[in-house]
Tab-separated table of C-alpha atoms in Angstrom:
chain	number	residue	atom	x	y	z
A	1	GLY	CA	40.455	6.070	18.920
A	2	LYS	CA	36.847	6.622	19.881
A	3	ALA	CA	35.540	5.549	16.471
A	4	LEU	CA	37.335	2.192	16.713
A	5	TYR	CA	36.033	1.719	20.265
A	6	ASN	CA	32.423	2.344	19.170
A	7	ASN	CA	32.718	-0.046	16.226
A	8	VAL	CA	34.217	-2.794	18.392
A	9	LYS	CA	31.413	-2.419	20.910
A	10	VAL	CA	28.600	-2.477	18.359
A	11	MET	CA	30.068	-5.510	16.610
A	12	SER	CA	30.711	-7.419	19.837
A	13	ASN	CA	27.303	-6.568	21.297
A	14	TYR	CA	25.487	-7.539	18.140
A	15	PHE	CA	27.154	-10.559	16.554
A	16	GLY	CA	26.583	-13.494	18.862
A	17	GLY	CA	26.525	-11.424	22.038
A	18	ILE	CA	30.307	-11.545	22.464
A	19	GLN	CA	31.447	-9.728	25.596
A	20	SER	CA	34.408	-7.387	25.223
A	21	GLN	CA	36.583	-5.251	27.455
A	22	CYS	CA	38.760	-2.498	26.026
A	23	ALA	CA	41.951	-1.376	27.719
A	24	VAL	CA	44.741	0.961	26.603
A	25	ARG	CA	48.267	-0.127	27.460
A	26	THR	CA	49.692	3.405	27.558
A	27	LYS	CA	46.997	4.470	29.996
A	28	PHE	CA	47.713	1.470	32.193
A	29	GLU	CA	51.438	2.202	32.193
A	30	ARG	CA	50.805	5.761	33.385
A	31	GLN	CA	48.958	4.613	36.484
A	32	GLY	CA	50.618	5.124	39.836
A	33	ASN	CA	48.632	2.257	41.344
A	34	LYS	CA	48.449	-0.390	38.639
A	35	ASP	CA	46.829	-2.936	40.973
A	36	GLN	CA	43.872	-0.634	41.586
A	37	TYR	CA	43.529	0.026	37.858
A	38	ALA	CA	43.556	-3.702	37.114
A	39	SER	CA	41.025	-4.272	39.897
A	40	ASN	CA	38.640	-1.780	38.312
A	41	ILE	CA	38.933	-3.548	34.957
A	42	ALA	CA	38.328	-6.890	36.663
A	43	SER	CA	35.162	-5.464	38.237
A	44	LYS	CA	33.850	-4.572	34.782
A	45	ILE	CA	34.707	-8.008	33.398
A	46	ASN	CA	33.004	-9.683	36.358
A	47	ALA	CA	29.789	-7.801	35.599
A	48	LYS	CA	29.901	-8.641	31.898
A	49	LEU	CA	30.483	-12.356	32.463
A	50	SER	CA	27.587	-12.677	34.874
A	51	THR	CA	25.125	-15.332	33.687
A	52	ILE	CA	21.754	-16.720	34.702
A	53	GLY	CA	23.539	-19.534	36.514
A	54	ASP	CA	26.101	-17.707	38.650
A	55	LYS	CA	24.301	-14.309	38.891
A	56	ALA	CA	27.640	-12.700	39.686
A	57	VAL	CA	27.623	-9.111	40.943
A	58	SER	CA	30.467	-6.892	42.067
A	59	TRP	CA	28.834	-5.970	45.383
A	60	THR	CA	25.483	-6.006	47.133
A	61	SER	CA	23.488	-3.481	49.110
A	62	GLU	CA	22.727	-3.601	52.828
A	63	CYS	CA	18.972	-3.906	52.383
A	64	GLY	CA	18.828	-7.658	52.951
A	65	GLU	CA	17.751	-10.474	50.691
A	66	GLY	CA	15.071	-10.081	48.076
A	67	ARG	CA	13.143	-12.626	46.073
A	68	GLY	CA	14.998	-15.903	45.632
A	69	GLY	CA	17.724	-14.911	48.078
A	70	GLU	CA	19.081	-12.211	45.769
A	71	ASP	CA	20.207	-8.759	46.758
A	72	LYS	CA	17.384	-6.233	46.788
A	73	LEU	CA	16.706	-2.528	46.789
A	74	PRO	CA	13.939	-0.807	48.769
A	75	TRP	CA	10.485	-1.405	47.249
A	76	VAL	CA	11.923	-3.038	44.109
A	77	GLY	CA	12.756	-6.252	45.951
A	78	GLU	CA	9.310	-6.791	47.484
A	79	LEU	CA	7.500	-7.941	44.331
A	80	PRO	CA	8.629	-8.782	40.773
A	81	THR	CA	9.381	-5.264	39.548
A	82	MET	CA	10.675	-4.359	36.111
A	83	VAL	CA	12.932	-1.290	36.235
A	84	VAL	CA	13.635	0.219	32.813
A	85	GLY	CA	15.803	3.225	31.955
A	86	VAL	CA	15.499	4.813	28.494
A	87	GLY	CA	17.801	7.401	26.934
A	88	MET	CA	17.824	9.138	23.553
A	89	VAL	CA	20.718	10.515	21.529
A	90	HIS	CA	20.374	12.543	18.363
A	91	GLY	CA	22.473	12.996	15.269
A	92	MET	CA	24.155	16.361	14.776
A	93	GLY	CA	23.475	18.811	11.993
A	94	TYR	CA	21.518	17.401	9.079
A	95	SER	CA	21.359	13.881	10.477
A	96	SER	CA	17.780	12.653	10.326
A	97	LYS	CA	18.056	9.894	12.917
A	98	SER	CA	17.678	9.466	16.637
A	99	VAL	CA	18.868	6.437	18.585
A	100	VAL	CA	16.719	5.147	21.438
A	101	ALA	CA	18.415	2.771	23.882
A	102	ALA	CA	16.952	1.055	26.922
A	103	SER	CA	18.453	-0.816	29.877
A	104	LEU	CA	16.502	-3.335	31.926
A	105	CYS	CA	17.378	-4.279	35.492
A	106	LEU	CA	17.172	-8.073	35.587
A	107	ASP	CA	17.428	-8.567	39.350
A	108	SER	CA	15.914	-6.978	42.445
A	109	GLY	CA	19.284	-5.435	43.275
A	110	CYS	CA	19.379	-3.574	39.920
A	111	MET	CA	22.968	-4.680	39.381
A	112	ARG	CA	22.556	-6.907	36.317
A	113	LEU	CA	21.335	-5.317	33.098
A	114	SER	CA	20.257	-6.225	29.596
A	115	HIS	CA	19.813	-3.834	26.694
A	116	CYS	CA	18.014	-3.054	23.476
A	117	CYS	CA	18.544	-0.258	20.966
A	118	PHE	CA	16.492	1.138	18.078
A	119	VAL	CA	16.900	3.769	15.362
A	120	GLN	CA	14.055	6.085	14.461
A	121	LYS	CA	13.346	9.309	12.617
A	122	LYS	CA	14.851	12.281	14.450
A	123	SER	CA	12.462	13.307	17.216
A	124	ASP	CA	12.361	14.247	20.889
A	125	THR	CA	9.707	11.624	21.540
A	126	ILE	CA	9.852	7.873	21.170
A	127	SER	CA	7.833	6.524	18.253
A	128	ASP	CA	4.981	4.102	18.849
A	129	GLY	CA	6.729	1.073	17.375
A	130	VAL	CA	9.998	1.688	19.214
A	131	MET	CA	8.332	2.101	22.615
A	132	LYS	CA	6.280	-1.065	22.154
A	133	ASP	CA	9.382	-3.015	21.109
A	134	ILE	CA	11.318	-1.757	24.147
A	135	ILE	CA	8.642	-3.077	26.497
A	136	LYS	CA	8.268	-6.371	24.630
A	137	VAL	CA	12.015	-7.049	24.689
A	138	SER	CA	12.250	-6.024	28.351
A	139	ILE	CA	9.415	-8.296	29.468
A	140	HIS	CA	10.891	-11.158	27.437
A	141	HIS	CA	14.319	-10.767	29.048
A	142	TYR	CA	12.771	-10.308	32.484
A	143	PHE	CA	10.791	-13.529	32.105
A	144	ILE	CA	13.878	-15.505	31.035
A	145	GLN	CA	15.786	-14.268	34.080
A	146	ASN	CA	13.033	-14.478	36.724
A	147	LYS	CA	10.687	-17.185	35.339
A	148	CYS	CA	7.742	-14.838	35.774
A	149	ASN	CA	6.268	-11.663	34.334
A	150	PRO	CA	6.698	-8.435	36.300
A	151	GLU	CA	3.870	-7.341	38.578
A	152	ARG	CA	4.746	-3.650	38.348
A	153	ILE	CA	6.872	-1.366	36.178
A	154	LEU	CA	9.178	1.480	37.227
A	155	PHE	CA	10.051	3.389	34.056
A	156	TYR	CA	12.714	6.119	34.007
A	157	ARG	CA	12.553	8.321	30.905
A	158	ASP	CA	15.549	10.561	30.242
A	159	GLY	CA	15.821	13.491	27.870
A	160	MET	CA	12.329	14.981	27.977
A	161	SER	CA	12.024	18.753	28.370
A	162	ASP	CA	9.290	20.491	30.326
A	163	GLY	CA	7.507	21.468	27.123
A	164	ASN	CA	7.313	17.833	26.014
A	165	PHE	CA	5.761	16.489	29.224
A	166	PRO	CA	2.272	16.165	27.644
A	167	LYS	CA	3.786	13.915	24.967
A	168	ALA	CA	4.532	11.392	27.695
A	169	ASN	CA	0.860	10.396	27.548
A	170	ALA	CA	1.367	8.794	24.131
A	171	GLU	CA	4.447	6.916	25.371
A	172	ILE	CA	2.538	5.609	28.397
A	173	THR	CA	-0.295	4.480	26.103
A	174	ASN	CA	2.200	2.493	24.036
A	175	ILE	CA	3.649	0.917	27.189
A	176	ARG	CA	0.166	-0.242	28.208
A	177	ALA	CA	-0.532	-1.612	24.731
A	178	ALA	CA	2.722	-3.610	24.697
A	179	VAL	CA	2.100	-4.964	28.201
A	180	GLU	CA	-1.387	-6.111	27.269
A	181	GLU	CA	-0.138	-7.708	24.058
A	182	ILE	CA	2.618	-9.664	25.825
A	183	THR	CA	0.974	-10.552	29.145
A	184	GLY	CA	-2.703	-10.295	28.267
A	185	GLY	CA	-3.310	-8.238	31.391
A	186	TYR	CA	-2.643	-5.018	33.261
A	187	ILE	CA	0.550	-4.017	35.084
A	188	PRO	CA	0.671	-0.774	37.136
A	189	ILE	CA	3.179	1.758	35.797
A	190	THR	CA	5.262	4.448	37.464
A	191	PHE	CA	6.612	6.848	34.838
A	192	VAL	CA	9.467	9.077	36.051
A	193	ILE	CA	11.005	11.780	33.855
A	194	CYS	CA	14.712	12.434	34.471
A	195	GLN	CA	16.330	15.738	33.533
A	196	SER	CA	20.103	15.936	33.829
A	197	GLN	CA	21.102	18.520	31.229
A	198	GLN	CA	20.938	22.312	31.290
A	199	LEU	CA	19.061	22.606	34.553
A	200	GLY	CA	20.630	25.985	35.362
A	201	PHE	CA	20.512	25.025	39.007
A	202	ARG	CA	23.119	24.266	41.675
A	203	MET	CA	22.860	23.058	45.244
A	204	VAL	CA	25.311	24.374	47.851
A	205	PRO	CA	25.475	23.781	51.616
A	206	SER	CA	24.041	26.486	53.875
A	207	VAL	CA	27.188	26.302	56.013
A	208	LEU	CA	30.497	25.985	54.182
A	209	THR	CA	33.057	23.562	55.546
A	210	LYS	CA	36.745	23.520	54.751
A	211	SER	CA	38.388	20.669	52.894
A	212	GLY	CA	42.148	20.853	52.360
A	213	GLY	CA	42.183	24.448	53.533
A	214	LYS	CA	39.594	25.586	50.980
A	215	PRO	CA	35.828	26.032	51.459
A	216	ASP	CA	33.883	23.009	50.227
A	217	THR	CA	30.920	24.247	48.184
A	218	ASN	CA	29.596	20.754	47.437
A	219	VAL	CA	26.765	19.080	49.306
A	220	PRO	CA	27.287	15.457	50.382
A	221	SER	CA	26.233	12.467	48.333
A	222	GLY	CA	22.550	11.637	48.757
A	223	THR	CA	21.364	15.225	49.204
A	224	VAL	CA	17.718	15.646	48.157
A	225	LEU	CA	15.687	18.780	47.576
A	226	GLU	CA	11.985	18.182	47.118
A	227	CYS	CA	10.141	20.685	44.936
A	228	GLY	CA	6.407	20.232	44.938
A	229	SER	CA	4.490	17.044	45.518
A	230	ASN	CA	5.754	15.122	42.498
A	231	SER	CA	9.399	16.107	41.821
A	232	PHE	CA	12.769	16.299	43.527
A	233	TYR	CA	16.422	17.109	42.867
A	234	LEU	CA	18.971	14.446	43.811
A	235	ILE	CA	22.739	14.640	44.095
A	236	ALA	CA	23.771	11.007	44.297
A	237	GLN	CA	27.416	11.624	43.414
A	238	GLY	CA	29.479	13.587	45.877
A	239	GLY	CA	31.638	16.314	44.362
A	240	MET	CA	35.128	15.044	43.565
A	241	LYS	CA	36.131	17.722	41.065
A	242	GLY	CA	34.275	20.950	40.483
A	243	THR	CA	30.687	21.509	41.552
A	244	SER	CA	28.131	18.750	41.998
A	245	LYS	CA	25.208	18.948	39.587
A	246	PRO	CA	21.813	17.525	40.549
A	247	VAL	CA	19.406	15.480	38.476
A	248	LYS	CA	15.729	16.360	38.548
A	249	TYR	CA	13.172	13.552	38.795
A	250	THR	CA	9.510	14.249	38.056
A	251	VAL	CA	6.856	11.624	38.725
A	252	TYR	CA	4.518	12.006	35.760
A	253	LEU	CA	2.419	8.935	36.578
A	254	ASN	CA	2.401	6.728	39.650
A	255	GLU	CA	0.014	3.789	39.721
A	256	ASN	CA	2.072	2.045	42.400
A	257	ILE	CA	1.608	4.615	45.142
A	258	ASN	CA	-1.016	2.667	47.078
A	259	PRO	CA	0.147	-0.266	49.225
A	260	GLY	CA	-1.426	-3.654	48.686
A	261	ASN	CA	-1.165	-7.303	49.747
A	262	GLY	CA	1.096	-6.396	52.644
A	263	HIS	CA	3.569	-4.474	50.465
A	264	TYR	CA	4.533	-0.828	50.643
A	265	GLY	CA	3.389	1.668	48.059
A	266	LEU	CA	5.843	3.704	46.022
A	267	THR	CA	5.601	6.926	47.981
A	268	MET	CA	7.868	9.858	47.222
A	269	GLN	CA	10.203	8.866	50.072
A	270	ASN	CA	10.399	5.275	48.852
A	271	LEU	CA	11.126	6.468	45.316
A	272	ILE	CA	13.878	8.805	46.544
A	273	SER	CA	15.491	6.030	48.596
A	274	CYS	CA	15.215	3.541	45.743
A	275	THR	CA	16.604	5.980	43.153
A	276	ASN	CA	19.525	7.033	45.341
A	277	GLN	CA	20.562	3.436	46.050
A	278	MET	CA	20.358	2.561	42.355
A	279	CYS	CA	23.024	5.202	41.704
A	280	TRP	CA	25.406	3.105	43.825
A	281	LYS	CA	24.848	0.074	41.576
A	282	TYR	CA	27.060	1.109	38.672
A	283	PRO	CA	29.275	-1.942	38.026
A	284	SER	CA	31.996	0.113	36.311
A	285	ALA	CA	32.726	2.274	39.361
A	286	THR	CA	32.976	1.732	43.100
A	287	LYS	CA	31.353	5.091	43.850
A	288	ALA	CA	27.905	6.489	43.235
A	289	VAL	CA	27.278	8.005	39.818
A	290	ARG	CA	25.307	11.120	39.001
A	291	GLU	CA	22.701	9.439	36.797
A	292	LEU	CA	20.899	6.143	37.231
A	293	PRO	CA	23.099	3.322	35.900
A	294	ALA	CA	20.209	2.079	33.745
A	295	ILE	CA	20.011	5.472	32.034
A	296	LYS	CA	23.773	5.977	31.972
A	297	TYR	CA	24.332	2.659	30.202
A	298	ALA	CA	21.398	3.280	27.848
A	299	LYS	CA	22.818	6.613	26.682
A	300	ARG	CA	26.295	5.104	26.469
A	301	LEU	CA	25.015	2.371	24.190
A	302	GLY	CA	23.009	4.905	22.183
A	303	ASN	CA	26.115	7.004	21.564
A	304	GLN	CA	28.048	3.924	20.468
A	305	VAL	CA	25.363	3.001	17.948
A	306	LEU	CA	24.977	6.603	16.746
A	307	ALA	CA	28.720	6.863	16.079
A	308	SER	CA	28.638	3.577	14.161
A	309	LEU	CA	25.612	4.362	11.957
A	310	PRO	CA	27.766	5.209	8.913
A	311	CYS	CA	29.508	1.853	9.275
A	312	LEU	CA	26.221	-0.013	9.708
A	313	GLU	CA	24.604	1.750	6.746
A	314	ALA	CA	27.569	0.911	4.518
A	315	GLY	CA	27.508	-2.712	5.633
A	316	CYS	CA	29.721	-4.770	7.957
A	317	HIS	CA	31.299	-8.197	7.515
A	318	TRP	CA	31.745	-10.524	10.454
A	319	PHE	CA	32.611	-14.253	10.286
A	320	GLY	CA	30.877	-14.857	6.979
A	321	LYS	CA	27.878	-12.668	7.705
A	322	ARG	CA	27.098	-9.277	6.254
A	323	SER	CA	24.871	-6.901	8.162
A	324	ARG	CA	23.537	-3.610	6.935
A	325	LEU	CA	21.237	-0.990	8.398
A	326	MET	CA	18.373	-0.486	5.975
A	327	CYS	CA	16.574	2.875	6.119
A	328	PRO	CA	13.368	2.851	4.029
A	329	ALA	CA	12.264	6.085	2.376
A	330	GLU	CA	9.937	8.308	4.369
A	331	ASP	CA	7.144	7.691	1.861
A	332	ALA	CA	7.617	3.909	1.905
A	333	GLY	CA	4.274	3.297	3.613
A	334	THR	CA	3.123	3.055	7.217
A	335	GLU	CA	5.222	4.128	10.199
A	336	GLU	CA	6.098	0.483	10.858
A	337	GLU	CA	7.253	-0.032	7.253
A	338	MET	CA	9.463	3.076	7.414
A	339	ARG	CA	11.369	1.985	10.534
A	340	PRO	CA	15.108	1.287	10.065
A	341	TYR	CA	16.096	-2.354	10.481
A	342	ILE	CA	19.121	-4.644	10.271
A	343	GLU	CA	19.371	-6.870	7.204
A	344	MET	CA	21.542	-9.962	7.565
A	345	ARG	CA	23.005	-11.908	4.649
A	346	ASN	CA	25.071	-15.083	4.659
A	347	ALA	CA	28.303	-15.723	2.761
A	348	GLU	CA	26.341	-16.559	-0.401
A	349	GLY	CA	24.492	-13.246	-0.250
A	350	ALA	CA	21.118	-14.710	0.693
A	351	ILE	CA	19.028	-12.815	3.248
A	352	ILE	CA	18.841	-14.544	6.619
A	353	SER	CA	15.231	-14.700	7.876
A	354	PRO	CA	13.736	-12.777	4.925
A	355	GLY	CA	10.309	-12.539	6.547
A	356	HIS	CA	11.636	-10.909	9.720
A	357	ARG	CA	12.730	-7.300	10.124
A	358	GLN	CA	15.155	-6.926	12.968
A	359	HIS	CA	14.659	-3.463	14.445
A	360	ASN	CA	16.716	-4.072	17.597
A	361	ILE	CA	20.255	-3.023	16.662
A	362	VAL	CA	21.849	-5.044	19.470
A	363	GLU	CA	19.625	-8.091	19.379
A	364	MET	CA	21.663	-10.944	20.765
A	365	PRO	CA	21.228	-14.330	22.421
A	366	PHE	CA	20.470	-14.186	26.121
A	367	PRO	CA	22.134	-13.550	28.513
A	368	SER	CA	22.831	-10.130	27.105
A	369	HIS	CA	24.575	-7.777	29.473
A	370	LEU	CA	26.396	-4.544	29.943
A	371	ALA	CA	27.348	-2.505	26.899
A	372	ALA	CA	30.398	-1.022	28.578
């Protein structure tokens, strides 16, 4: 069931970076068009097996070639741009942990992704150490893929309520600190807050059209409603069943708005176009998805890790290695010393790398890829 699926994914993503694809035979046998079903699975496998050498993608956009002849999206493909999507999931009831997962777009087409995932004390905001580690890991992976550091950052932050907007200042400060520590310089940041849950808001067309004899109350894919100078609602996914639900994007900080060196600035229109086209770059589906793929995969990975926390805390065996999630007591010392980490032991019971605390739950050899 779902528990087995989550455990398989966490183990395969963590130990050696082994790619995996789950399929259920009974579900396949129920399909009317088995070839289409197999094609969809093949599309997922193609994305997961993509490497630095072949740079395989399922499809490209129509925006032309970006840097190095790769596919590109508007604005993102002009200069080395690091696009990061971060999602948070929280334990239910008395659980005292939150899982923070991040997805990094490795290419200018935002089709190839790498991931990192951290556990922290239950909170609606990302702790200082976790946010710094997310940026450090992302820049490291970006450099391996592109042979250069990013010149600008587009950061999508999911799961922040209106009342927590001021807390974004601390997260932005940690992003700057991590960038300076890794690159020794300054990189302009665009910080976008995404709200997809409990909006209490629907978008319907002003003139109803009929589809199959019934009025169609859904607006078409790509519909945008701007609200104010720094936020907009976007319906990237056309309604297939039920009513389409928008996602709200709020630009909390935009240091990339001004053009420079012959390149366009990230205006609201450029951000809308870029965000909408990213929603078509979900390797597991041939249609646009409601949320950004970077955020969708981040939350998917976070849920997998959250469901597997009991297994990780009890300890797992895999090819002679034993891994265990260690959760220091809340009075163990500084915030850094209290962060959960993975402890690895060999077959003899000796700790592997005793001087290093591995906070990234899915740390794996590059190229890491989709957790799907």
